[in-house]
Tab-separated table of C-alpha atoms and ligand atoms in Angstrom:
chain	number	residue	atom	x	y	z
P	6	UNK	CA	90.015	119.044	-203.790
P	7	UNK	CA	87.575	116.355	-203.938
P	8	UNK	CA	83.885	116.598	-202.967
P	9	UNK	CA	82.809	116.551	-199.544
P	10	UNK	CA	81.298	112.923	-199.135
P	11	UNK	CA	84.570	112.077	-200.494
P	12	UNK	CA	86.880	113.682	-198.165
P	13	UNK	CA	84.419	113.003	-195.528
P	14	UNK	CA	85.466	109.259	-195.614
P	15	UNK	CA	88.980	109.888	-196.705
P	16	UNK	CA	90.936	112.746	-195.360
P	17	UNK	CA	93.211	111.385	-192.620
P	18	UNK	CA	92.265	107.727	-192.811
P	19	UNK	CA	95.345	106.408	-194.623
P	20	UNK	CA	95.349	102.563	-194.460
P	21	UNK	CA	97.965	101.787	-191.392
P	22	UNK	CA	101.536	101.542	-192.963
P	23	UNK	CA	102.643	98.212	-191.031
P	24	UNK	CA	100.191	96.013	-191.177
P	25	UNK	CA	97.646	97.653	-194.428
P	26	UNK	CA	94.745	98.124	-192.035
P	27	UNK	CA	92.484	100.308	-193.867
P	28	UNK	CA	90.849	101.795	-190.794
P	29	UNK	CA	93.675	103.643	-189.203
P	30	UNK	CA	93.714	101.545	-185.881
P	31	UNK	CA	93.105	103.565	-182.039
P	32	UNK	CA	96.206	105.150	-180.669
P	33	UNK	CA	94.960	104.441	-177.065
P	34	UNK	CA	98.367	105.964	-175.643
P	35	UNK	CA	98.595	108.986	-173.307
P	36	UNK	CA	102.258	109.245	-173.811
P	37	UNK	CA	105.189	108.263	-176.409
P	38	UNK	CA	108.439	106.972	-176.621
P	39	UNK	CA	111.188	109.927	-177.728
P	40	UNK	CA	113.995	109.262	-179.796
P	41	UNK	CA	116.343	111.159	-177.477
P	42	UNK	CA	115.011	113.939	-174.483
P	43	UNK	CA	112.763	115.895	-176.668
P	44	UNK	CA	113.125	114.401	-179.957
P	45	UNK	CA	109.909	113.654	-181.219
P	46	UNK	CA	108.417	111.067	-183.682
P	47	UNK	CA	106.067	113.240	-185.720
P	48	UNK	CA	105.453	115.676	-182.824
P	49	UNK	CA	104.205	113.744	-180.467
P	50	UNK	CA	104.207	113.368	-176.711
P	51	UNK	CA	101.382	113.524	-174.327
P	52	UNK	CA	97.859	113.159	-175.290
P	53	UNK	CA	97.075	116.378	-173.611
P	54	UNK	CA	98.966	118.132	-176.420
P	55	UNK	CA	98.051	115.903	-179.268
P	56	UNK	CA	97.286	112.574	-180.097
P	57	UNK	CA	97.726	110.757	-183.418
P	58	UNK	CA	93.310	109.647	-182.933
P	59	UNK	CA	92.565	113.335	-182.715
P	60	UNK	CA	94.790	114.661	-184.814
P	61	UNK	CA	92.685	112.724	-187.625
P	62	UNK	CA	89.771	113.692	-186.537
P	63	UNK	CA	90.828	117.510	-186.400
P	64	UNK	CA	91.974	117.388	-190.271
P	65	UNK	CA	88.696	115.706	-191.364
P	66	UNK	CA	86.622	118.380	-189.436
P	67	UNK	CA	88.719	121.043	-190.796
P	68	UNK	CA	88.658	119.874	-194.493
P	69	UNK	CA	84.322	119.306	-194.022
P	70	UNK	CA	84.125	122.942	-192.817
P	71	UNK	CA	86.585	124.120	-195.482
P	72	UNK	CA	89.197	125.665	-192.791
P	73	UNK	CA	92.619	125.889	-192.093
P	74	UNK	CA	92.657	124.363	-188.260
P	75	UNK	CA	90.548	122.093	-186.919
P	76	UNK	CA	90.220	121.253	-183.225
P	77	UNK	CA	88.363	118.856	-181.357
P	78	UNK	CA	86.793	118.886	-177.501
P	79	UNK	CA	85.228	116.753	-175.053
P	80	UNK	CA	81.747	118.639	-175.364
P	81	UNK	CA	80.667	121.413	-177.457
P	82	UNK	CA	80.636	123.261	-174.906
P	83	UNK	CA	84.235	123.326	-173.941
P	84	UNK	CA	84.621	124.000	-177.453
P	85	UNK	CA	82.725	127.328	-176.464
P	86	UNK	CA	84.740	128.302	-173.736
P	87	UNK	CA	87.702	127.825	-175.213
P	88	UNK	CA	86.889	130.282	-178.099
P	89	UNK	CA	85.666	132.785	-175.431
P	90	UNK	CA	88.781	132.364	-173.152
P	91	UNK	CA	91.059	132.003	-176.551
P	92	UNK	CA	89.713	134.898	-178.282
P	93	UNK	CA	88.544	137.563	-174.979
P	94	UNK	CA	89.803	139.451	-172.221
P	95	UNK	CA	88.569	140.942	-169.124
P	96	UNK	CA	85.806	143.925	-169.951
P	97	UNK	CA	85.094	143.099	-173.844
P	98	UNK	CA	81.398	142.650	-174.713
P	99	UNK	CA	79.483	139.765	-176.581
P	100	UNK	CA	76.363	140.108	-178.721
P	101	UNK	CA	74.416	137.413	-178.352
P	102	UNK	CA	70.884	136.720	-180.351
P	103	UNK	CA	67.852	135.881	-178.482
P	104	UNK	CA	67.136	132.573	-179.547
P	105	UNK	CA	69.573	129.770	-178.605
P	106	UNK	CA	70.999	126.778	-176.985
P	107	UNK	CA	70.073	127.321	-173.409
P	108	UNK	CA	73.615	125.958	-172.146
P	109	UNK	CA	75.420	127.930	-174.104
P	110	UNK	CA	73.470	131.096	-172.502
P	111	UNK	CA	74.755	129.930	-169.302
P	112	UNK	CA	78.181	129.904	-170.044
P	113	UNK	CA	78.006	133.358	-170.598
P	114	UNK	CA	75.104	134.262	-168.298
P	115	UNK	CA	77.035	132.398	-165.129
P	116	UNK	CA	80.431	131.451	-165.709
P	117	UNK	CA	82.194	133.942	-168.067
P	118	UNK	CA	80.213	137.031	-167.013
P	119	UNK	CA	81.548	136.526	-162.958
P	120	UNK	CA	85.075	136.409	-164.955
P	121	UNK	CA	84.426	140.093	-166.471
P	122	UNK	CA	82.746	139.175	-169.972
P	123	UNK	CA	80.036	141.224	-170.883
P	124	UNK	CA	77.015	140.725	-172.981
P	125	UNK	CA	73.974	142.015	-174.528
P	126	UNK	CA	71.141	140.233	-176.279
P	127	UNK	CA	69.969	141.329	-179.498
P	128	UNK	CA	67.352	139.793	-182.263
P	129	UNK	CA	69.922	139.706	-184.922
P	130	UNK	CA	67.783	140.291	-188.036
P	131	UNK	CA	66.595	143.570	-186.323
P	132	UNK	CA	69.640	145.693	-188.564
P	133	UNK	CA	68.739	148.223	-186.448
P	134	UNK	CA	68.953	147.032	-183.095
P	135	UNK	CA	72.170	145.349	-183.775
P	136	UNK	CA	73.853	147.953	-184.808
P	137	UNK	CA	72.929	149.864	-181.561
P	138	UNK	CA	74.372	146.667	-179.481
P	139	UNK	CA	77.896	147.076	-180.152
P	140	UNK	CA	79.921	149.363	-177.424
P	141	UNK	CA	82.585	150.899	-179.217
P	142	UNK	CA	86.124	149.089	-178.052
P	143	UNK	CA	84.509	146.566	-176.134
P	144	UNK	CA	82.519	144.223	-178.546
P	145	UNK	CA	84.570	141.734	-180.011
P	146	UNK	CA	82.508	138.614	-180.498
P	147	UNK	CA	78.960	138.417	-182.237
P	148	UNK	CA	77.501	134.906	-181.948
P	149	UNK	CA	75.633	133.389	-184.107
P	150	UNK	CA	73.467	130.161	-184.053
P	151	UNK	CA	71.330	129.530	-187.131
P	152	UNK	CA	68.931	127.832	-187.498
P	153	UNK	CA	68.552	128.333	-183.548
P	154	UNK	CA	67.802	125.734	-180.672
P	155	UNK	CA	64.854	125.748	-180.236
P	156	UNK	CA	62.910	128.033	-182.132
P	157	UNK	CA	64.302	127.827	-185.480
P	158	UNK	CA	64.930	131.141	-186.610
P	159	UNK	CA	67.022	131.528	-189.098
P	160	UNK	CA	70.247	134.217	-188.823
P	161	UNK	CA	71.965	135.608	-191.719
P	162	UNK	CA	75.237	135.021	-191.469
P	163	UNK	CA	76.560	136.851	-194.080
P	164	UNK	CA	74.686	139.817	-193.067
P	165	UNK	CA	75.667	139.703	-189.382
P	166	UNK	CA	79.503	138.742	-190.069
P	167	UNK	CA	79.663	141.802	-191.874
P	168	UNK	CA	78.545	143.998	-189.507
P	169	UNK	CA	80.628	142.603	-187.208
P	170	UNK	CA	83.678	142.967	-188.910
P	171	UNK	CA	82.334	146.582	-189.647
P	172	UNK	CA	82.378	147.111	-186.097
P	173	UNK	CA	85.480	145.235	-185.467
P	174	UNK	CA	83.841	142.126	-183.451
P	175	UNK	CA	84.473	138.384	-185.308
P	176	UNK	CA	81.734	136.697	-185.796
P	177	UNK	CA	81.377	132.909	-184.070
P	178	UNK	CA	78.694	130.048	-185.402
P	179	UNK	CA	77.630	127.708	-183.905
P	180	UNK	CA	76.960	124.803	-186.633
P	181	UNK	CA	75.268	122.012	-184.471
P	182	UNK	CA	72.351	122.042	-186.259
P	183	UNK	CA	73.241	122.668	-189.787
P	184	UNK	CA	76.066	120.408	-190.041
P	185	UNK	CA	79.106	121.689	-192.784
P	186	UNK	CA	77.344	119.188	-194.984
P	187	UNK	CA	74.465	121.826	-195.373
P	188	UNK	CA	75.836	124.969	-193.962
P	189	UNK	CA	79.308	126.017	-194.110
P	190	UNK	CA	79.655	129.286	-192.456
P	191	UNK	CA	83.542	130.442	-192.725
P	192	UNK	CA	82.849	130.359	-196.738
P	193	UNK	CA	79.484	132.931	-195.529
P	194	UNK	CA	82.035	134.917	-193.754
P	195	UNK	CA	82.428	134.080	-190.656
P	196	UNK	CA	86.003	134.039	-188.527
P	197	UNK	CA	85.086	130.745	-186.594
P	198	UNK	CA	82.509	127.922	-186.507
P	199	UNK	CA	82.069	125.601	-183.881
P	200	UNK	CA	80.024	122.436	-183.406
P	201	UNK	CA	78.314	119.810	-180.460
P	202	UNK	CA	79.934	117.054	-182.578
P	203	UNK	CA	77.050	114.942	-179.784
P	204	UNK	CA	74.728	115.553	-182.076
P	205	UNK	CA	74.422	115.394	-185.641
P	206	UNK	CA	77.994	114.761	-186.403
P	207	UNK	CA	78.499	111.724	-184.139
P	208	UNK	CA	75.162	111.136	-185.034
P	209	UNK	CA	74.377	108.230	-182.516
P	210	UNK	CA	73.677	109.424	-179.356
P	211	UNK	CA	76.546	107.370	-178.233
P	212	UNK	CA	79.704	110.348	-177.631
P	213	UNK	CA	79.798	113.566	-176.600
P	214	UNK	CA	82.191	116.114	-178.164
P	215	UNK	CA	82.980	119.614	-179.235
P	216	UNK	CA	84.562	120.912	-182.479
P	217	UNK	CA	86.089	124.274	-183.363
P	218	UNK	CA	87.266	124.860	-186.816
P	219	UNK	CA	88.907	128.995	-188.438
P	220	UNK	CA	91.032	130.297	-190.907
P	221	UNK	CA	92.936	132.507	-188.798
P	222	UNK	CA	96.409	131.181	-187.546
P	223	UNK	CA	97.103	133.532	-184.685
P	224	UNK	CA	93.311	133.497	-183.140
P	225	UNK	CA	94.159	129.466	-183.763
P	226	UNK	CA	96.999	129.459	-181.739
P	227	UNK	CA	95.540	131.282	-178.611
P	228	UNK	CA	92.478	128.969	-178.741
P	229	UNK	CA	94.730	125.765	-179.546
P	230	UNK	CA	96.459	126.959	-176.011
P	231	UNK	CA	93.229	127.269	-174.283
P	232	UNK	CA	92.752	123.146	-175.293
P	233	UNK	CA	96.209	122.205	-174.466
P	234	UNK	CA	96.907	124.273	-171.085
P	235	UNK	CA	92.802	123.636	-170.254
P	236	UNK	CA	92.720	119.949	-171.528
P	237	UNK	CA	89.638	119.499	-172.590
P	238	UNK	CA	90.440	117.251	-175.373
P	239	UNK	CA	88.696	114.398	-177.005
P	240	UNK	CA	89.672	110.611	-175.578
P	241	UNK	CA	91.165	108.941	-178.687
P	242	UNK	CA	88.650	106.338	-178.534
P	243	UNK	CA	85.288	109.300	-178.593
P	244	UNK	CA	87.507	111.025	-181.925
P	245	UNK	CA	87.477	107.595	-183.419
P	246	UNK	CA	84.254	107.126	-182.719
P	247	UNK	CA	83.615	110.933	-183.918
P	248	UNK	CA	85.452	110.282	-187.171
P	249	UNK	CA	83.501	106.679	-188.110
P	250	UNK	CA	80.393	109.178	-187.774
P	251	UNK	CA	81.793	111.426	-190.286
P	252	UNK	CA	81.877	109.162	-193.076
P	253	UNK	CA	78.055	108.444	-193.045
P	254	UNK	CA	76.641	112.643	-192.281
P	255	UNK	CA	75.792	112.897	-195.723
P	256	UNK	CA	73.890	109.760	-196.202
P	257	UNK	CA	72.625	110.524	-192.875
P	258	UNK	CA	71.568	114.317	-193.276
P	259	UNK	CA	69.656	113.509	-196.464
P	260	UNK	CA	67.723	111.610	-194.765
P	261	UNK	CA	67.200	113.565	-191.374
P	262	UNK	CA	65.835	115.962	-194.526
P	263	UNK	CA	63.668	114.429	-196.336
P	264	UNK	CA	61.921	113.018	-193.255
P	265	UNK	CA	62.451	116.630	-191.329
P	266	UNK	CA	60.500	117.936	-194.323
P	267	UNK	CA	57.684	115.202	-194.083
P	268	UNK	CA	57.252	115.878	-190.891
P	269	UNK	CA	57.018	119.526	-190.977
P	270	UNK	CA	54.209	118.976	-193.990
P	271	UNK	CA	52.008	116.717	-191.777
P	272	UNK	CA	52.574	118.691	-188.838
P	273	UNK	CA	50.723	121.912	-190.759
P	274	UNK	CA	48.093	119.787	-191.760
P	275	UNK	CA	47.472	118.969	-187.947
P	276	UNK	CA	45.049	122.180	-187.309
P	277	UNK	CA	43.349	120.765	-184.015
P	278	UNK	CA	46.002	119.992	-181.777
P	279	UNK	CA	49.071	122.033	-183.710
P	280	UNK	CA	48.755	125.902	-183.568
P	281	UNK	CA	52.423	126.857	-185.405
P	282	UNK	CA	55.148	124.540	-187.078
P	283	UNK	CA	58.931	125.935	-186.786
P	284	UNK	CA	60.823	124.597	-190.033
P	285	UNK	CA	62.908	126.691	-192.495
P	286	UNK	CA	62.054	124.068	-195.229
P	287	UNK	CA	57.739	125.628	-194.524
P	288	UNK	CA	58.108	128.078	-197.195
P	289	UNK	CA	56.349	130.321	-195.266
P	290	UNK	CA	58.558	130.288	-192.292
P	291	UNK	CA	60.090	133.893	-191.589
P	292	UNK	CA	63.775	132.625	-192.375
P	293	UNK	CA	62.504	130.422	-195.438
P	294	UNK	CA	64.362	132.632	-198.337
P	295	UNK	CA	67.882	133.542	-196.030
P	296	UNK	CA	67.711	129.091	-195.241
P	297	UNK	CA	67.179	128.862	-198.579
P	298	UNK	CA	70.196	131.254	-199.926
P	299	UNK	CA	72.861	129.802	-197.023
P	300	UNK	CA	72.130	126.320	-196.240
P	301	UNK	CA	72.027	123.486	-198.615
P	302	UNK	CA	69.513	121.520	-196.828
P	303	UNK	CA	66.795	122.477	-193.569
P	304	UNK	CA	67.610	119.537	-191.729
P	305	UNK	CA	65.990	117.245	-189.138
P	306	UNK	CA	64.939	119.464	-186.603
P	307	UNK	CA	61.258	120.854	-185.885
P	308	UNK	CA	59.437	122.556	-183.050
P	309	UNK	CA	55.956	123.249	-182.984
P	310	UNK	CA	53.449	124.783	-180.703
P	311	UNK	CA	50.550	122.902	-178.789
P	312	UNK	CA	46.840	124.304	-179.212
P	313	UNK	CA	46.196	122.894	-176.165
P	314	UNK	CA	49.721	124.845	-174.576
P	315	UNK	CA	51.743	123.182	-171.676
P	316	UNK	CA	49.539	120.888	-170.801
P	317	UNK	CA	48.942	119.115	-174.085
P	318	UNK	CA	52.831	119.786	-175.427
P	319	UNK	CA	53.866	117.788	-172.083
P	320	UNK	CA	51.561	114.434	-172.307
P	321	UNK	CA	52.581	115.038	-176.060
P	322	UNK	CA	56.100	114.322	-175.231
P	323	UNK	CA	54.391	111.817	-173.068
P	324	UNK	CA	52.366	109.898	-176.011
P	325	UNK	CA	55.047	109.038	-178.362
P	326	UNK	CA	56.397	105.518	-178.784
P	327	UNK	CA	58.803	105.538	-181.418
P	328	UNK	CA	59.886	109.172	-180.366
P	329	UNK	CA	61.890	108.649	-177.417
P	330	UNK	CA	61.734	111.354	-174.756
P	331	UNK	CA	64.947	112.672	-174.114
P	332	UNK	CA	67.697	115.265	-173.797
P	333	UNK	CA	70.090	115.691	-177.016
P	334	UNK	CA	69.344	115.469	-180.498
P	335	UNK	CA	71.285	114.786	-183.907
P	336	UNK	CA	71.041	110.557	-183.505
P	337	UNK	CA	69.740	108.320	-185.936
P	338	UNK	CA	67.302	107.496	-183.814
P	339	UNK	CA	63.658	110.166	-183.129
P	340	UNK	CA	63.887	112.421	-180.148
P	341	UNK	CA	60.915	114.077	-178.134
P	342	UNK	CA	62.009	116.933	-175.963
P	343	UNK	CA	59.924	119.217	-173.828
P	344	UNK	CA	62.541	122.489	-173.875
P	345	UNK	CA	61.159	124.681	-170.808
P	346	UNK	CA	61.538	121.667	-168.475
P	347	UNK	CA	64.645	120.197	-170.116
P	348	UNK	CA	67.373	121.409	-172.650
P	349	UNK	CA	66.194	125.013	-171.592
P	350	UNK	CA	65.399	124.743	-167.923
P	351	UNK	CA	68.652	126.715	-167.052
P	352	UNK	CA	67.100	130.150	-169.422
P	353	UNK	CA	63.834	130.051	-167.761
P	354	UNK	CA	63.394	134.064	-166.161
P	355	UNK	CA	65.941	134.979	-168.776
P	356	UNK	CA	65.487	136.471	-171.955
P	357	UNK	CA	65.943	133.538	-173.805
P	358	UNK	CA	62.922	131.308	-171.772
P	359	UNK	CA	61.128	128.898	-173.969
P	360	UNK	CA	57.490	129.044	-173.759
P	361	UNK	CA	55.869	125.590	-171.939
P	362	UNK	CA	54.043	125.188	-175.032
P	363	UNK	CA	56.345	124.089	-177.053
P	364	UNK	CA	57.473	120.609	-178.017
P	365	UNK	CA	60.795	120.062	-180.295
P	366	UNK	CA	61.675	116.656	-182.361
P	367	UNK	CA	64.754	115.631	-183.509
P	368	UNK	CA	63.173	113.500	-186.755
P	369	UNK	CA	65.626	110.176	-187.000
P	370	UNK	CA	66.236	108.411	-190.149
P	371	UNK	CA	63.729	105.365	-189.227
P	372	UNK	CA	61.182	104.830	-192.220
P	373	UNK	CA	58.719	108.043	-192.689
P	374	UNK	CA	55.599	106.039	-192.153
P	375	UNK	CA	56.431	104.938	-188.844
P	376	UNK	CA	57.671	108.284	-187.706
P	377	UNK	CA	54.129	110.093	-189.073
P	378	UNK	CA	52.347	107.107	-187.437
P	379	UNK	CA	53.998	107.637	-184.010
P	380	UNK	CA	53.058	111.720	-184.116
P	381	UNK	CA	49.403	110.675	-185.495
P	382	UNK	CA	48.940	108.340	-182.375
P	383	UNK	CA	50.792	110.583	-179.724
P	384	UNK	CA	49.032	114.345	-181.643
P	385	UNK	CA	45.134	111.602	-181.445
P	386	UNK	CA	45.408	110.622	-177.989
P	387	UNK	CA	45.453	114.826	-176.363
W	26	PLP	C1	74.080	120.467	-177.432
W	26	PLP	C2	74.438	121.795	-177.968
W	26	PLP	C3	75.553	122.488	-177.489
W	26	PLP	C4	76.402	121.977	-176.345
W	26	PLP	O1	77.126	120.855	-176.673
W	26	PLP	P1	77.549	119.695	-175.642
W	26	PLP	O2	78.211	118.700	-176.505
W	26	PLP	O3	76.271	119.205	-175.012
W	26	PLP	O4	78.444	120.325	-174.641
W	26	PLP	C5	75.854	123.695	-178.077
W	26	PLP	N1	75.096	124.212	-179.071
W	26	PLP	C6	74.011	123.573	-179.539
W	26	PLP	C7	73.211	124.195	-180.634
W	26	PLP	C8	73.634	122.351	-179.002
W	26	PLP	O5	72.534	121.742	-179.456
């Protein structure tokens, strides 16, 4: 199999066979013609069930994660809830860790808990405490996402996929921030991985989508129901805009590194106004040595912590000018985003509540001296 920048440009984007296109062109068709009631040409139909757009963009997400079946949904987190109704019943339990995604907390929190999913949260590099958190016969899913929004920390994923298959739970990660161009967890050991393709893997702030990708073929096929009977697929036009992304994540993720990394460096340096950095690539950053072992790459994301606390992290995100303040993350472009007030308003009184002090960037690919200029202006003017 060829290497991974390879097959991200070339896996399913043959050149068209009638006219030599080389980029496949946008089958912007909910339904096709049959060859006789129910004789299909390659298996297609409606666009509900598959469409010849997606279907491309499901191999190529497949291949980059190194699974067998690849799926792809209008928002990550439809992706989500079709692994949890795919995968659980009424009464199981879920271990979830205590750093993540606030809108994924919700799902469970207040929509799949009302429909009789349980869960528990659990710091999962406390051995100890996670082994306590499964309920015999009812946990069946331990979720995992490393490093974690927005704190950082950094899960082992071959450590906790193990346990969990001791116990008889899969284990689910969420990739978002990693990418499979520097983490590929189904190769660590876990049974599924699962993406916001809105953010680093579109890359452009410009289409929101979901991605699941396993090995298994019968977990597969109940979550490939979930997508067809739910139908909350990709538009053909968002997976081709999805897919165009996929062929520039490596070029793109060096670079969200090398600046991440930069930034995390003059960040440290920053002892007036900056009282902690969160980066795995600080090597003294709790998770430096598991990042280290699991990911190839620490990526363009950083939060940090505000001497001055809610006050100063909020006309922080306030200062910037080349940091734009917003929601999301993943884009070419640099983010500013105040967590407790936006991505994570929904976990505030929960266990997972961000502290107001904290500020988190999502460190574009725009030249490193403007980027370190904008934070020296916006970190000066407290
Ligand atoms: C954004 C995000 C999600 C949710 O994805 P949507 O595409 O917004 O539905 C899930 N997990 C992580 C880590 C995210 O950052």
């Amino acid at each position: 199999m060829s290497k991974f920048e390879t097959r991200a440009i070339h896996v399913a984007q043959h050149p068209d066979d009638k006219t030599g296109g080389v980029i496949p062109p946008i089958h912007m068709t909910t339904t096709h013609k049959q060859d006789g009631v129910g004789n299909l040409r390659e298996g297609y139909e409606y666009n509900r069930a598959a469409n010849p757009t997606r279907s491309a963009l499901q191999e190529a997400l497949a291949s980059l994660e190194g699974g067998r079946f690849g799926m792809s949904f209008s928002s990550g987190l439809a992706a989500e809830d079709a692994i949890i109704r795919g995968v659980l019943a009424v009464g199981d339990h879920v271990i979830l860790a205590n750093d993540m995604y606030g809108g994924s907390y919700r799902l469970f929190a207040r929509v799949h808990k009302a429909w009789g999913i349980d869960f528990s949260i659990v710091d999962l590099n406390d051995s100890a405490a996670l082994e306590a958190a499964f309920i015999p016969g009812k946990t069946k899913m331990v979720w995992i996402e490393t490093p974690s929004n927005p704190m950082m920390t950094i899960f082992d994923i071959a450590a906790v996929a193990a346990v969990a298959r001791k116990h008889g739970a899969i284990s689910v990660v969420d990739n978002t921030f990693a990418t499979p161009y520097l983490q590929r967890p189904l190769e660590l050991g876990a049974d599924i991985v699962m993406h916001s393709t809105t953010k680093y893997l579109g890359g452009h702030s410009d289409v929101l989508g979901g991605a699941v990708v396993l090995n298994d073929a019968e977990m597969a096929k109940k979550i490939e129901f979930i997508q067809f009977a739910v139908g909350a697929v990709s538009s053909p036009f968002d997976a081709w805009l999805t897919h165009r992304s996929l062929k520039t994540l490596a070029l793109r993720m060096d670079r969200h590194c090398t600046n991440g990394q930069a930034v995390a460096e003059f960040l440290v340096t920053q002892k007036k106004t900056v009282a902690e950095v969160y980066y795995p690539g600080l090597v003294d950053h709790p998770g430096h040595d598991v990042a280290k072992k699991q990911m190839d790459g620490f990526g363009g994301i950083i939060s940090f912590k505000l001497a001055g606390g809610t006050e100063a992290a909020k006309k922080f995100c306030e200062n910037t000018e080349l940091f734009t303040l917003a929601e999301s993350l993943g884009g070419v472009e640099s983010l500013v985003n105040y967590p407790a007030e936006m991505t994570h308003a929904s976990a505030n009184g929960t266990p997972i509540e961000v502290s107001g002090d904290i500020v988190r960037l999502s460190v574009g690919v725009e030249h490193i001296s403007d980027i370190i200029a904008d934070l020296t202006q916006a970190l000066e003017r407290l």
